[in-house]
Amino acid sequence: MTFVPYRCFFASGLTNIEFPNNLIGIDAEAFYLCNFTKINFPSSLKTIGSGAFSYAGELETIDFKNIEKLSDYSFSNTKIQTLKIDNNKIANVPY
């Protein structure tokens, strides 16, 4: 799987997920209303769609390696305190 489609796991109650090393994108609201505490994103991930992880539980720290696009509200209504981006390919981080 290289792409997680729109609303694929919407309100599914997922608490944990392991992404494949070849994941490139996550579409809008793919994990909306899931219950994550931690997510490890692969370095292959380039884009995250609007609201992809909104209301996604107790997320506090996000660490990206090569992300290029974060859409609006990608992580809205979570408890994120720290957002780490290890590249300079992203122009801005939307709210």
PDB file of C-alpha atoms in Angstrom:
ATOM      1  CA  MET A   1       0.000   0.000   0.000  1.00  0.00           C
ATOM      2  CA  THR A   2       1.485   3.327  -1.039  1.00  0.00           C
ATOM      3  CA  PHE A   3      -1.579   5.483  -0.364  1.00  0.00           C
ATOM      4  CA  VAL A   4      -4.281   5.439   2.329  1.00  0.00           C
ATOM      5  CA  PRO A   5      -7.569   6.449   0.642  1.00  0.00           C
ATOM      6  CA  TYR A   6     -10.175   9.010   1.726  1.00  0.00           C
ATOM      7  CA  ARG A   7     -11.935   8.058   4.986  1.00  0.00           C
ATOM      8  CA  CYS A   8     -10.441   4.568   4.834  1.00  0.00           C
ATOM      9  CA  PHE A   9     -10.454   4.145   8.637  1.00  0.00           C
ATOM     10  CA  PHE A  10     -12.870   6.968   9.527  1.00  0.00           C
ATOM     11  CA  ALA A  11     -14.212   6.506  13.096  1.00  0.00           C
ATOM     12  CA  SER A  12     -12.919   2.922  13.141  1.00  0.00           C
ATOM     13  CA  GLY A  13     -11.573   3.142  16.690  1.00  0.00           C
ATOM     14  CA  LEU A  14      -8.040   2.156  15.667  1.00  0.00           C
ATOM     15  CA  THR A  15      -5.541   2.638  18.478  1.00  0.00           C
ATOM     16  CA  ASN A  16      -2.369   1.511  16.699  1.00  0.00           C
ATOM     17  CA  ILE A  17      -1.117   1.260  13.135  1.00  0.00           C
ATOM     18  CA  GLU A  18       2.115   0.294  11.443  1.00  0.00           C
ATOM     19  CA  PHE A  19       2.641   1.903   8.050  1.00  0.00           C
ATOM     20  CA  PRO A  20       4.592   0.184   5.272  1.00  0.00           C
ATOM     21  CA  ASN A  21       8.000   1.631   4.386  1.00  0.00           C
ATOM     22  CA  ASN A  22       6.760   2.610   0.912  1.00  0.00           C
ATOM     23  CA  LEU A  23       3.785   4.748   2.036  1.00  0.00           C
ATOM     24  CA  ILE A  24       3.690   8.011   0.045  1.00  0.00           C
ATOM     25  CA  GLY A  25       0.398   9.653   0.975  1.00  0.00           C
ATOM     26  CA  ILE A  26      -2.538   9.698   3.366  1.00  0.00           C
ATOM     27  CA  ASP A  27      -5.768  11.170   2.002  1.00  0.00           C
ATOM     28  CA  ALA A  28      -8.279  13.436   3.740  1.00  0.00           C
ATOM     29  CA  GLU A  29      -9.961  12.163   6.912  1.00  0.00           C
ATOM     30  CA  ALA A  30      -8.340   8.735   6.515  1.00  0.00           C
ATOM     31  CA  PHE A  31      -7.929   8.323  10.303  1.00  0.00           C
ATOM     32  CA  TYR A  32     -10.460  10.878  11.549  1.00  0.00           C
ATOM     33  CA  LEU A  33     -11.799   9.930  15.000  1.00  0.00           C
ATOM     34  CA  CYS A  34      -9.281   7.141  15.612  1.00  0.00           C
ATOM     35  CA  ASN A  35      -7.663   6.721  19.045  1.00  0.00           C
ATOM     36  CA  PHE A  36      -3.911   6.913  18.510  1.00  0.00           C
ATOM     37  CA  THR A  37      -1.370   7.741  21.188  1.00  0.00           C
ATOM     38  CA  LYS A  38       1.676   7.441  18.951  1.00  0.00           C
ATOM     39  CA  ILE A  39       2.288   7.102  15.229  1.00  0.00           C
ATOM     40  CA  ASN A  40       5.559   6.274  13.504  1.00  0.00           C
ATOM     41  CA  PHE A  41       5.594   7.681   9.997  1.00  0.00           C
ATOM     42  CA  PRO A  42       7.913   6.130   7.395  1.00  0.00           C
ATOM     43  CA  SER A  43      10.508   8.348   5.722  1.00  0.00           C
ATOM     44  CA  SER A  44       8.767   7.699   2.373  1.00  0.00           C
ATOM     45  CA  LEU A  45       5.655   9.687   3.438  1.00  0.00           C
ATOM     46  CA  LYS A  46       5.312  12.926   1.419  1.00  0.00           C
ATOM     47  CA  THR A  47       1.717  14.186   1.880  1.00  0.00           C
ATOM     48  CA  ILE A  48      -1.055  14.174   4.464  1.00  0.00           C
ATOM     49  CA  GLY A  49      -4.559  15.263   3.465  1.00  0.00           C
ATOM     50  CA  SER A  50      -6.994  17.604   5.168  1.00  0.00           C
ATOM     51  CA  GLY A  51      -8.268  16.326   8.504  1.00  0.00           C
ATOM     52  CA  ALA A  52      -6.432  13.022   8.061  1.00  0.00           C
ATOM     53  CA  PHE A  53      -5.798  12.658  11.801  1.00  0.00           C
ATOM     54  CA  SER A  54      -8.339  15.112  13.232  1.00  0.00           C
ATOM     55  CA  TYR A  55      -9.744  14.010  16.566  1.00  0.00           C
ATOM     56  CA  ALA A  56      -7.239  11.148  16.533  1.00  0.00           C
ATOM     57  CA  GLY A  57      -6.949  10.516  20.240  1.00  0.00           C
ATOM     58  CA  GLU A  58      -4.082  11.417  22.493  1.00  0.00           C
ATOM     59  CA  LEU A  59      -1.397  12.227  19.926  1.00  0.00           C
ATOM     60  CA  GLU A  60       1.244  14.461  21.514  1.00  0.00           C
ATOM     61  CA  THR A  61       4.364  14.195  19.352  1.00  0.00           C
ATOM     62  CA  ILE A  62       4.710  13.907  15.591  1.00  0.00           C
ATOM     63  CA  ASP A  63       8.044  13.314  13.869  1.00  0.00           C
ATOM     64  CA  PHE A  64       8.383  13.538  10.087  1.00  0.00           C
ATOM     65  CA  LYS A  65      11.439  12.730   8.006  1.00  0.00           C
ATOM     66  CA  ASN A  66      10.617  13.837   4.440  1.00  0.00           C
ATOM     67  CA  ILE A  67       7.119  15.309   4.545  1.00  0.00           C
ATOM     68  CA  GLU A  68       6.422  17.823   1.772  1.00  0.00           C
ATOM     69  CA  LYS A  69       2.769  18.728   2.291  1.00  0.00           C
ATOM     70  CA  LEU A  70       0.554  18.969   5.368  1.00  0.00           C
ATOM     71  CA  SER A  71      -2.969  20.018   4.466  1.00  0.00           C
ATOM     72  CA  ASP A  72      -5.264  22.159   6.600  1.00  0.00           C
ATOM     73  CA  TYR A  73      -6.485  20.560   9.804  1.00  0.00           C
ATOM     74  CA  SER A  74      -4.324  17.449   9.296  1.00  0.00           C
ATOM     75  CA  PHE A  75      -3.965  17.055  13.062  1.00  0.00           C
ATOM     76  CA  SER A  76      -6.690  19.324  14.430  1.00  0.00           C
ATOM     77  CA  ASN A  77      -8.246  18.588  17.806  1.00  0.00           C
ATOM     78  CA  THR A  78      -5.436  16.363  19.009  1.00  0.00           C
ATOM     79  CA  LYS A  79      -3.115  16.976  21.960  1.00  0.00           C
ATOM     80  CA  ILE A  80       0.010  17.564  19.881  1.00  0.00           C
ATOM     81  CA  GLN A  81       2.665  19.498  21.766  1.00  0.00           C
ATOM     82  CA  THR A  82       5.614  18.848  19.437  1.00  0.00           C
ATOM     83  CA  LEU A  83       5.829  18.726  15.649  1.00  0.00           C
ATOM     84  CA  LYS A  84       9.258  17.803  14.304  1.00  0.00           C
ATOM     85  CA  ILE A  85      10.083  18.040  10.595  1.00  0.00           C
ATOM     86  CA  ASP A  86      13.559  16.832   9.569  1.00  0.00           C
ATOM     87  CA  ASN A  87      13.749  18.515   6.165  1.00  0.00           C
ATOM     88  CA  ASN A  88      13.291  21.902   4.574  1.00  0.00           C
ATOM     89  CA  LYS A  89      10.930  20.833   1.793  1.00  0.00           C
ATOM     90  CA  ILE A  90       7.745  22.054   3.458  1.00  0.00           C
ATOM     91  CA  ALA A  91       6.953  25.727   2.971  1.00  0.00           C
ATOM     92  CA  ASN A  92       4.477  26.185   5.826  1.00  0.00           C
ATOM     93  CA  VAL A  93       2.619  24.191   8.435  1.00  0.00           C
ATOM     94  CA  PRO A  94      -1.112  24.883   8.403  1.00  0.00           C
ATOM     95  CA  TYR A  95      -3.100  24.900  11.590  1.00  0.00           C
TER      96      TYR A  95
END
